[in-house]
CSV table of C-alpha atoms in Angstrom, one decimal:
chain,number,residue,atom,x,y,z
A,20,UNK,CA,79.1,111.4,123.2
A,21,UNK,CA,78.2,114.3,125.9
A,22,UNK,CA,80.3,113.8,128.5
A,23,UNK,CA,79.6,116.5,130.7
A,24,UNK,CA,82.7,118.2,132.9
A,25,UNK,CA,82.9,116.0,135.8
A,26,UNK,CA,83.5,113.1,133.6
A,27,UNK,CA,85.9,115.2,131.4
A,28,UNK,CA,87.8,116.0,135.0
A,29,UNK,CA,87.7,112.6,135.6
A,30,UNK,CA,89.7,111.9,132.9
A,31,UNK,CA,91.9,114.6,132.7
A,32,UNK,CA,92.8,114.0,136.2
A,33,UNK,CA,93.7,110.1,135.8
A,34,UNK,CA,96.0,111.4,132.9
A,35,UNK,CA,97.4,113.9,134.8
A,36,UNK,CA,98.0,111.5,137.9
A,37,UNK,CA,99.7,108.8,135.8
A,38,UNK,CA,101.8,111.8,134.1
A,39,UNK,CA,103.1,112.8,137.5
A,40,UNK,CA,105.4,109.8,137.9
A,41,UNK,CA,107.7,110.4,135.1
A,42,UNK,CA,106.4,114.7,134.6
A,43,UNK,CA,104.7,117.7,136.1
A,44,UNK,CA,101.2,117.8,135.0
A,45,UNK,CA,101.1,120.4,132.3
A,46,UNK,CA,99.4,123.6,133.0
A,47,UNK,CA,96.3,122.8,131.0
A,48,UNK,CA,95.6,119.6,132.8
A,49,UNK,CA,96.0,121.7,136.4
A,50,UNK,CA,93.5,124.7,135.0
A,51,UNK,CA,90.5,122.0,133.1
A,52,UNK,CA,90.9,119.5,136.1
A,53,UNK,CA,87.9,119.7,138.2
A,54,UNK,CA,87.8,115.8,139.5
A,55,UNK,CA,88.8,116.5,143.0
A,56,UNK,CA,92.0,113.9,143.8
A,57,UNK,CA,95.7,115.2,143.9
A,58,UNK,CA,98.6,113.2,143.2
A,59,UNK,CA,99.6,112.5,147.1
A,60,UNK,CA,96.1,111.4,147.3
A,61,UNK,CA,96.3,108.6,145.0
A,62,UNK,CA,95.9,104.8,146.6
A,63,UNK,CA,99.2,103.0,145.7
A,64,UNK,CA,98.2,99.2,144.8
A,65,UNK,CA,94.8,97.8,144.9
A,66,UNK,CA,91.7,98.9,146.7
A,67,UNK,CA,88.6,96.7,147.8
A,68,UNK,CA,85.4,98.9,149.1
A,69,UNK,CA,83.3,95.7,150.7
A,70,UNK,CA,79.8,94.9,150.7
A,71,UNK,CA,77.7,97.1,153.2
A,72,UNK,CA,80.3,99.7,153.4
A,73,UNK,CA,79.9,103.2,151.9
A,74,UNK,CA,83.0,105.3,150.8
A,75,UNK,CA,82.1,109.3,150.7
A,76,UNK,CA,85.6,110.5,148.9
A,77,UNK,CA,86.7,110.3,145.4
A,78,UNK,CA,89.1,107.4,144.6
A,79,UNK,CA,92.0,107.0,142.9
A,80,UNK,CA,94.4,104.2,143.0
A,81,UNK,CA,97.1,103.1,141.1
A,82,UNK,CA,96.1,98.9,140.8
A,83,UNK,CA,93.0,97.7,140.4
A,84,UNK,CA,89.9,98.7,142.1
A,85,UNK,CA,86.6,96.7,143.2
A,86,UNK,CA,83.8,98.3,144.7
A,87,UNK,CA,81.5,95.9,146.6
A,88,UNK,CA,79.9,98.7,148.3
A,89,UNK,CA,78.7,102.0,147.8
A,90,UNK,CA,81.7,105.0,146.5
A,91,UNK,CA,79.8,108.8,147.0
A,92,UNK,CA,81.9,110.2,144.5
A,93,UNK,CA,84.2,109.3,141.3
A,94,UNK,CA,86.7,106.4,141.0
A,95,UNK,CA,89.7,106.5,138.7
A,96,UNK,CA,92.3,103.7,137.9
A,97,UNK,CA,95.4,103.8,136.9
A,98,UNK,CA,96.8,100.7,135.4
A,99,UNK,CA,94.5,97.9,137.1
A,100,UNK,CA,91.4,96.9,136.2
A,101,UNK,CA,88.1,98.1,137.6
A,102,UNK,CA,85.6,96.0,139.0
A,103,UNK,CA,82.1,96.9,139.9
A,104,UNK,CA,79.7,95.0,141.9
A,105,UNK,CA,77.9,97.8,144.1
A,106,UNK,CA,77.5,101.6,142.8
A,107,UNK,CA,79.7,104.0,142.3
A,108,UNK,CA,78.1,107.5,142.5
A,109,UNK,CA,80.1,109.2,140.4
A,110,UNK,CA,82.3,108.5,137.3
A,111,UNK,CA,84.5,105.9,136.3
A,112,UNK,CA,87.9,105.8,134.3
A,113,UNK,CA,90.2,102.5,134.2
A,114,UNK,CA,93.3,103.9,131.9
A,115,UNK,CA,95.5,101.2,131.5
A,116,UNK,CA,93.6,98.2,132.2
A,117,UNK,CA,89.9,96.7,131.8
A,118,UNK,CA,86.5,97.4,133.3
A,119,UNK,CA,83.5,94.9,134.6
A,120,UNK,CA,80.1,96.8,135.7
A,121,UNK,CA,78.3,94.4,137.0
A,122,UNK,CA,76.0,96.8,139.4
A,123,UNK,CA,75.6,100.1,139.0
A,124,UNK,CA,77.4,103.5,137.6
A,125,UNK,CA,75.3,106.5,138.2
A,126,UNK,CA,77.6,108.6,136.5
A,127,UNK,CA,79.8,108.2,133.0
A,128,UNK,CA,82.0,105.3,132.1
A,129,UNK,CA,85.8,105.9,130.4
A,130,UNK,CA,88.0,102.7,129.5
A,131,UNK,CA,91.3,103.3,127.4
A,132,UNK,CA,93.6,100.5,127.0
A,133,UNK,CA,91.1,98.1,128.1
A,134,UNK,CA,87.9,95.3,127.1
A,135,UNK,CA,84.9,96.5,128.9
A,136,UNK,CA,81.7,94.0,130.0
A,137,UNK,CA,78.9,95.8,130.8
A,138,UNK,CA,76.2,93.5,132.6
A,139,UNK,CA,74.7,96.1,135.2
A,140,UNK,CA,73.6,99.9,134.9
A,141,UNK,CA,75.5,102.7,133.6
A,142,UNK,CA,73.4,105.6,134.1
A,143,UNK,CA,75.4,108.3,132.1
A,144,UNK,CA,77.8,107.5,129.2
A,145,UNK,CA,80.3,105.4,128.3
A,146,UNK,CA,83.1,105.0,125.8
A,147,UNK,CA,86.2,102.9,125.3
A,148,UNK,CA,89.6,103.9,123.2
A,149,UNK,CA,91.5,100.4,122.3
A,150,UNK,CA,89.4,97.3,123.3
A,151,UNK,CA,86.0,95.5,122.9
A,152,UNK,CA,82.8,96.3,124.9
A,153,UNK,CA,80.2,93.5,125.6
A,154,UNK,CA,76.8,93.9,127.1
A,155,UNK,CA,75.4,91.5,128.6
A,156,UNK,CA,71.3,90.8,128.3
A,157,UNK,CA,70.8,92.7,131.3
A,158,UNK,CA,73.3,95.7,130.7
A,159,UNK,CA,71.6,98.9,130.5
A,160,UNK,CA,73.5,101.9,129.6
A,161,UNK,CA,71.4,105.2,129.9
A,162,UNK,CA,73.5,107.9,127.6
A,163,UNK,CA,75.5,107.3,124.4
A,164,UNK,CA,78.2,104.2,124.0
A,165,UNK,CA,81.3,105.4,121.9
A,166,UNK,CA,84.2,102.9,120.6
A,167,UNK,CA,87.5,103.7,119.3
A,168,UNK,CA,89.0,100.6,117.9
A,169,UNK,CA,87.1,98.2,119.1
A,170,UNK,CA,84.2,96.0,118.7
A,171,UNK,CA,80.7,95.9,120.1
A,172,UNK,CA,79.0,92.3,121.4
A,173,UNK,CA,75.9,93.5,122.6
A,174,UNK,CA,73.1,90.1,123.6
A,175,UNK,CA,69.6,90.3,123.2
A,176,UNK,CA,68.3,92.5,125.4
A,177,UNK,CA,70.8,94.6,126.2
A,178,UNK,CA,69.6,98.5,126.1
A,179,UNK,CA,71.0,101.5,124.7
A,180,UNK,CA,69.2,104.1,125.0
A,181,UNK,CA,71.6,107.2,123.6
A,182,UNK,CA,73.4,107.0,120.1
A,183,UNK,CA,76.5,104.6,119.6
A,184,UNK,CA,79.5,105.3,118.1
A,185,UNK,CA,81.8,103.3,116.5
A,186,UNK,CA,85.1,104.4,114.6
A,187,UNK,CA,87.2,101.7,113.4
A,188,UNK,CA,91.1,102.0,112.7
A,189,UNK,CA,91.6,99.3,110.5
A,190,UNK,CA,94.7,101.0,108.9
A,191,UNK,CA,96.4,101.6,112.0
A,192,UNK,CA,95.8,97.9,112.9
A,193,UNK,CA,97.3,97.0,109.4
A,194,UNK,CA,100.1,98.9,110.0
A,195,UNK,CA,101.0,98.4,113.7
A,196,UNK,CA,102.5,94.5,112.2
A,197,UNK,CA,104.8,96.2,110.1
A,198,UNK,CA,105.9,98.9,112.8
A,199,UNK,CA,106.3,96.0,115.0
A,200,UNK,CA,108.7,94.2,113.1
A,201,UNK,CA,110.9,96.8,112.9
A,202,UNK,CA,112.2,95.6,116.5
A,203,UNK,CA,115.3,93.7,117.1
A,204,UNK,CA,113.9,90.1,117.8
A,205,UNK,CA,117.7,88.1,117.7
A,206,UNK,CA,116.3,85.5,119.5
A,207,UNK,CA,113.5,84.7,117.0
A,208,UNK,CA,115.9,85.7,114.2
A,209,UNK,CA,118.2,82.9,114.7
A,210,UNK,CA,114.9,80.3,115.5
A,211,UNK,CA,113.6,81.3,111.7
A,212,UNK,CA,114.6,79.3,108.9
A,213,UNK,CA,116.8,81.3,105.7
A,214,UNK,CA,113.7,80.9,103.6
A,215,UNK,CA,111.9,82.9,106.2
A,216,UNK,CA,114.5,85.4,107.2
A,217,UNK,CA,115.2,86.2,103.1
A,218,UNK,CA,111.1,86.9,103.4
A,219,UNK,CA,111.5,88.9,106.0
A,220,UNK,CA,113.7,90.9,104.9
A,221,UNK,CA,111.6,91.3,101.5
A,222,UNK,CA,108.9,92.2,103.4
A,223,UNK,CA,110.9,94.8,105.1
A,224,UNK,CA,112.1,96.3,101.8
A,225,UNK,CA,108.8,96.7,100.3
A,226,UNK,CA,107.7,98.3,103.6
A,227,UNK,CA,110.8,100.9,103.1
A,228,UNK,CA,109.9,101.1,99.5
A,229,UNK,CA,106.4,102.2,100.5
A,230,UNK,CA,107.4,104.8,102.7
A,231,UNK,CA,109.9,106.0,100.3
A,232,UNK,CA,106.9,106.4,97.5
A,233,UNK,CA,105.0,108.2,100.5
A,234,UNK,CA,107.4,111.0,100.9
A,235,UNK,CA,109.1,111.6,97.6
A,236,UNK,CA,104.8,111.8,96.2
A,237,UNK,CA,104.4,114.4,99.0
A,238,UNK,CA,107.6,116.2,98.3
A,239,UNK,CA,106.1,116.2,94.5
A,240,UNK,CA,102.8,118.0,95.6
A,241,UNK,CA,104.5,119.5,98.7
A,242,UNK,CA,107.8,121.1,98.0
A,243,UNK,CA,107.6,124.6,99.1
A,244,UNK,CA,106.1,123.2,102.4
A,245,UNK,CA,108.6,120.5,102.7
A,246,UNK,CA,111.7,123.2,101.7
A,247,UNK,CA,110.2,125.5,104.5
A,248,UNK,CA,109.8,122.9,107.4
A,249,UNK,CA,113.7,121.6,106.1
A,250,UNK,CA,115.2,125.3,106.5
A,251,UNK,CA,113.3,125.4,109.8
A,252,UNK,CA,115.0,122.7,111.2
A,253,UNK,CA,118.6,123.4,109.7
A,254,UNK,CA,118.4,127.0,111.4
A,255,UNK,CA,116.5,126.1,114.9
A,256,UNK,CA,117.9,122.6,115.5
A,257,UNK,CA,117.5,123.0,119.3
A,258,UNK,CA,114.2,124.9,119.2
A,259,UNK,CA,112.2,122.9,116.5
A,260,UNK,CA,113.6,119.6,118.7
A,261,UNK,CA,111.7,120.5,122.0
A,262,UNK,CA,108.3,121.6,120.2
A,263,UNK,CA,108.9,118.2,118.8
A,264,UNK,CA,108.9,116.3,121.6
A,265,UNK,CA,106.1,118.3,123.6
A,266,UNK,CA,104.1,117.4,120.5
A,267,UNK,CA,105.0,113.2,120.9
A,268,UNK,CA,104.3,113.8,124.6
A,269,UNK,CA,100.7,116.0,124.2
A,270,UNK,CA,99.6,113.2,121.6
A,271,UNK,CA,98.1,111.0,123.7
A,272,UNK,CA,96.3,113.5,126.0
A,273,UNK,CA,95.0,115.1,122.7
A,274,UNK,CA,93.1,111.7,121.7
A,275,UNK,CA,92.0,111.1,124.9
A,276,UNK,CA,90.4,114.9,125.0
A,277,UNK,CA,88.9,114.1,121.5
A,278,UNK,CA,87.6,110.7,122.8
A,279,UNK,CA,85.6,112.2,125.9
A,280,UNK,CA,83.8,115.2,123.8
A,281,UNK,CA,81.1,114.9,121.8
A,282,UNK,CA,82.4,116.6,118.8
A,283,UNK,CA,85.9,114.8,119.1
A,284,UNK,CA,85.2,111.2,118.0
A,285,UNK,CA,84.4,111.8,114.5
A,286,UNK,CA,87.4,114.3,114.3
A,287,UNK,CA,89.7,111.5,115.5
A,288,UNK,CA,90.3,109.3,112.2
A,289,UNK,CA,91.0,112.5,110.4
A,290,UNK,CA,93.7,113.3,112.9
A,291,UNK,CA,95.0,110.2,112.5
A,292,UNK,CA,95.9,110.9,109.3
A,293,UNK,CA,96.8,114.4,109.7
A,294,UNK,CA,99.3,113.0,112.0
A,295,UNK,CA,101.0,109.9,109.8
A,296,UNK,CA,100.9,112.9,107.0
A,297,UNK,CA,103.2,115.0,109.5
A,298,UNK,CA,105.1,112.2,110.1
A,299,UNK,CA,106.0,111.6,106.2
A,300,UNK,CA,106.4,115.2,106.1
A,301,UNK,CA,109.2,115.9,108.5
A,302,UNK,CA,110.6,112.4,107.0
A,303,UNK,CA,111.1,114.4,103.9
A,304,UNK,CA,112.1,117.5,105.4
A,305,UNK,CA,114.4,115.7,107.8
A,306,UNK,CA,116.1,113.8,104.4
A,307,UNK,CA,116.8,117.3,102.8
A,308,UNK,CA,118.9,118.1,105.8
A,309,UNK,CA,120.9,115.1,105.8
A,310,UNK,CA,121.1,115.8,101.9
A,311,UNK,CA,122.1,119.2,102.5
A,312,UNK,CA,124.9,118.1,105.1
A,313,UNK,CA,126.4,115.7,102.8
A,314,UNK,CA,126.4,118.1,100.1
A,315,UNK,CA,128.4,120.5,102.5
A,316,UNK,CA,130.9,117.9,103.4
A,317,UNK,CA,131.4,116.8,99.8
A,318,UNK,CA,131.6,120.4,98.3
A,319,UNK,CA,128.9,119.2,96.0
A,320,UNK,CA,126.4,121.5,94.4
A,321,UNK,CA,122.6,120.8,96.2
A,322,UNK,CA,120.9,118.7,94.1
A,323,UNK,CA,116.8,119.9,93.4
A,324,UNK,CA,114.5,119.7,96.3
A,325,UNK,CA,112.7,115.8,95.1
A,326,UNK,CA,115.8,114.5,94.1
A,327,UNK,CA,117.2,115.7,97.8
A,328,UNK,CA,114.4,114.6,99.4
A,329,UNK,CA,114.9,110.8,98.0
A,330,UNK,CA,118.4,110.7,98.5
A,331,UNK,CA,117.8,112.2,102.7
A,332,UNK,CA,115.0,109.3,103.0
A,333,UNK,CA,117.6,106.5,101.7
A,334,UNK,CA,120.5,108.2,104.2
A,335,UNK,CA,117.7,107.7,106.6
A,336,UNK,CA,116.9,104.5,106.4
A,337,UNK,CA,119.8,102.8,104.8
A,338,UNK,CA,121.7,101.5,107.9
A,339,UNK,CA,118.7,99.4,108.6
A,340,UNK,CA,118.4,98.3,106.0
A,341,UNK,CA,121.8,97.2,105.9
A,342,UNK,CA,121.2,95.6,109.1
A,343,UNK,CA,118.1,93.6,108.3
A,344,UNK,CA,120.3,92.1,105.1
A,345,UNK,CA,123.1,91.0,107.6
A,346,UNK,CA,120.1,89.2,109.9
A,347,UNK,CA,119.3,87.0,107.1
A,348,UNK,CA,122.7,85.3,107.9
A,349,UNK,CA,121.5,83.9,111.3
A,350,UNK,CA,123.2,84.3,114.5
A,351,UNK,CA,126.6,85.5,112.5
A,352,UNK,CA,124.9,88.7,111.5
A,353,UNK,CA,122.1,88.9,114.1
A,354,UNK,CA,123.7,90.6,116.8
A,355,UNK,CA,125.5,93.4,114.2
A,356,UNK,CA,122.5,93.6,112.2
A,357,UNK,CA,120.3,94.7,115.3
A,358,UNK,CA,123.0,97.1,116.3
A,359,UNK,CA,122.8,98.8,113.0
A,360,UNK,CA,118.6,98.7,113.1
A,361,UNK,CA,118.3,100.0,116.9
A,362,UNK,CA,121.0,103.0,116.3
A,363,UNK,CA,119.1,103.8,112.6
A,364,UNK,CA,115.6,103.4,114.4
A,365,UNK,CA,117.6,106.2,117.4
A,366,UNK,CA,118.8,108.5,114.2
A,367,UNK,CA,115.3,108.5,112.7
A,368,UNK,CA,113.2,108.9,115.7
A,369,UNK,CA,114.9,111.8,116.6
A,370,UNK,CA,114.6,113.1,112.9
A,371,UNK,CA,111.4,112.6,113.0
A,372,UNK,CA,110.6,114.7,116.4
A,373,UNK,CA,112.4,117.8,115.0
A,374,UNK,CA,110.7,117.4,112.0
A,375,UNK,CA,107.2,117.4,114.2
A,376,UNK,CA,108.1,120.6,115.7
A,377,UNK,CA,109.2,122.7,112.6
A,378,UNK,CA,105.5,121.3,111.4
A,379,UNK,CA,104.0,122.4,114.1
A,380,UNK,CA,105.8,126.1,114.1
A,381,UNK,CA,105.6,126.6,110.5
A,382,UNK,CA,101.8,125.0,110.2
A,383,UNK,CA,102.8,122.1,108.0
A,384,UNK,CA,104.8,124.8,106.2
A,385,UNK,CA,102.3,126.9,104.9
A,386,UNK,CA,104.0,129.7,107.6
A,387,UNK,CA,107.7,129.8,107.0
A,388,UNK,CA,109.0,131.5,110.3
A,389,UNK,CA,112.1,133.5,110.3
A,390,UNK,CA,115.0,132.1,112.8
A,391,UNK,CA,115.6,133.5,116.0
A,392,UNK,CA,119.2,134.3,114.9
A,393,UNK,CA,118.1,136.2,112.1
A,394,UNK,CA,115.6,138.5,114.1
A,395,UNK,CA,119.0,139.3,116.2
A,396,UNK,CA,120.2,143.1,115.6
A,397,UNK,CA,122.8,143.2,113.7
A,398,UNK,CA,126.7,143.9,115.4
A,399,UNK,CA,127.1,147.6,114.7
A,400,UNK,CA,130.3,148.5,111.8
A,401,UNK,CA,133.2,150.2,113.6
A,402,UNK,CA,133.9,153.4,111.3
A,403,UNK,CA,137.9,153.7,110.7
């Protein structure tokens, strides 16, 4: 998909909008922004353009937007859905909610979050990250269609006259049920039956098991990497935490970078991937750690770097389990159960995050870097 930089501002600029609520845009987003809305700009609530009425400014608005008449310029939404009945001159972004083009876009189309129904003209291209696009007999879409995640209904008659790309995540959609059941649910603990509950919590053991597998086969192929990216994050706790967390918090505006350019769509299912491996990764690293601390404590000898790694990953997730075997007991053990899952879930999010930034500085640990302490000159001797 060529998306050319208008539409690219476009996008960058919703993101950077709805990022300013909670964070100061990062500098990137201010430098590559060229869709002309600020922040203080930005319509709070809905926004109706009528029929015979012609708006010559960009919009942004933070509900949902229909445009009856005629926008000269681009027209972003942030959280609502975007409805179009008259033309919009410029480019259109819904982030957050779902888009209906039932007249005409003269520019590119971006949905993320979102369905989109296409029954009118979009003259440049359009994509969608996380919902379904249907064309209608009349819709008519000029450029290139993209889809990330979703599913295409196009009728007969509908025309397409650029290239379409699909990329399915059909392991990501397999895995998002077994992520999700990781939450505390004690309502819909006590209404499930013991049969069910004992399945449950089956079902959550193999799911353990299978993460377990996951990082003691990559601490088998992976251990100098793994023992790098561990003494990383044993020596730079605080530093190895906050490249962490700006890598969680840049995630999202990477995909959405990767959706609107035209070499960044087929890239995206191998970044996936790259990223669940990181995530295993610092899982193992993280477990050496906690292996290496109880070691200390114990004044025990460090046991080899797989057999570390397995013991780290069962500290790691050993309270939760715990908890999901006291949840099988109903509303007795439900409300101590979920205690023990939300604080392991805390413990091994947090694990997780530093073990994403010592990745990230030591390159997957292919680059062991030397602590900051250690570059530190050395205290001079006193001579007697």
């Amino acid at each position: 998909m060529n998306f050319d930089r208008s539409a690219r501002g476009a996008c960058l600029a919703a993101l950077a909008l709805a990022a300013s609520a909670a964070l100061p845009a990062p500098s990137w987003a201010r430098h590559r922004t060229s869709f002309n809305v600020e922040a203080r700009n930005t319509r709070q609530g809905d926004v109706l353009v009528p029929k015979g009425e012609t708006l010559r400014e960009n919009l942004a608005a933070t509900g949902a937007i229909v445009v009856d008449g005629v926008v000269d310029g681009d027209c972003v939404s942030l959280g609502g859905a975007v409805t179009i009945n008259g033309e919009v001159r410029g480019d259109v972004a819904a982030l957050g909610g779902p888009a209906d083009v039932s007249g005409t876009v003269n520019g590119d189309l971006a949905v993320m979050g979102g369905p989109l129904h296409i029954s009118g003209t979009v003259r440049g291209d359009a994509a969608d990250m996380g919902g379904d696009v249907t064309l209608d007999p009349k819709a008519e879409v000029d450029g290139d269609l993209s889809l990330l995640g979703g599913k295409l209904h196009k009728a007969d008659g509908a025309v397409i006259k650029g290239t379409v790309s699909l990329t399915d995540l059909g392991l990501a959609k397999t895995l998002m049920p077994l992520a999700s059941s990781l939450r505390y649910a004690p309502k819909l603990a006590e209404r499930l039956s013991p049969f069910k509950r004992v399945l449950e919590f089956v079902m959550f053991l193999i799911f353990a098991a299978g993460m377990g597998l996951m990082t003691v086969l990559l601490t088998v192929f992976l251990p100098k990497q793994v023992e790098a990216t561990a003494a990383l994050m044993k020596a730079d706790f605080w530093k190895t935490a906050g490249v962490g967390a700006l890598v969680v918090m840049l995630t999202f505006p990477g995909l959405l970078l990767m959706v609107v350019s035209v070499l960044g769509i087929p890239l995206i299912p191998v970044a996936i991937l790259v990223y669940c491996a990181a995530i295993v990764m610092s899982m193992a690293a993280c477990g050496l750690v906690l292996t290496g601390r109880f070691c200390e404590v114990r004044q025990m000898p460090a046991p080899p770097t797989l057999a570390g790694a397995a013991l780290g990953y069962g500290l790691l997730v050993g309270l939760m389990v715990v908890g999901k075997f006291l949840q099988i007991f109903g509303s007795a053990g439900v409300l101590l159960g979920g205690i023990f899952v939300v604080a392991n879930l805390v413990v091994l999010s947090c694990g997780v995050v530093v073990g994403l930034g010592a990745i990230w500085l030591t390159r997957m640990g292919t680059k062991p870097r030397t602590p900051a302490a250690a570059l530190a000159p050395a205290a001079p001797v006193p001579h007697p």
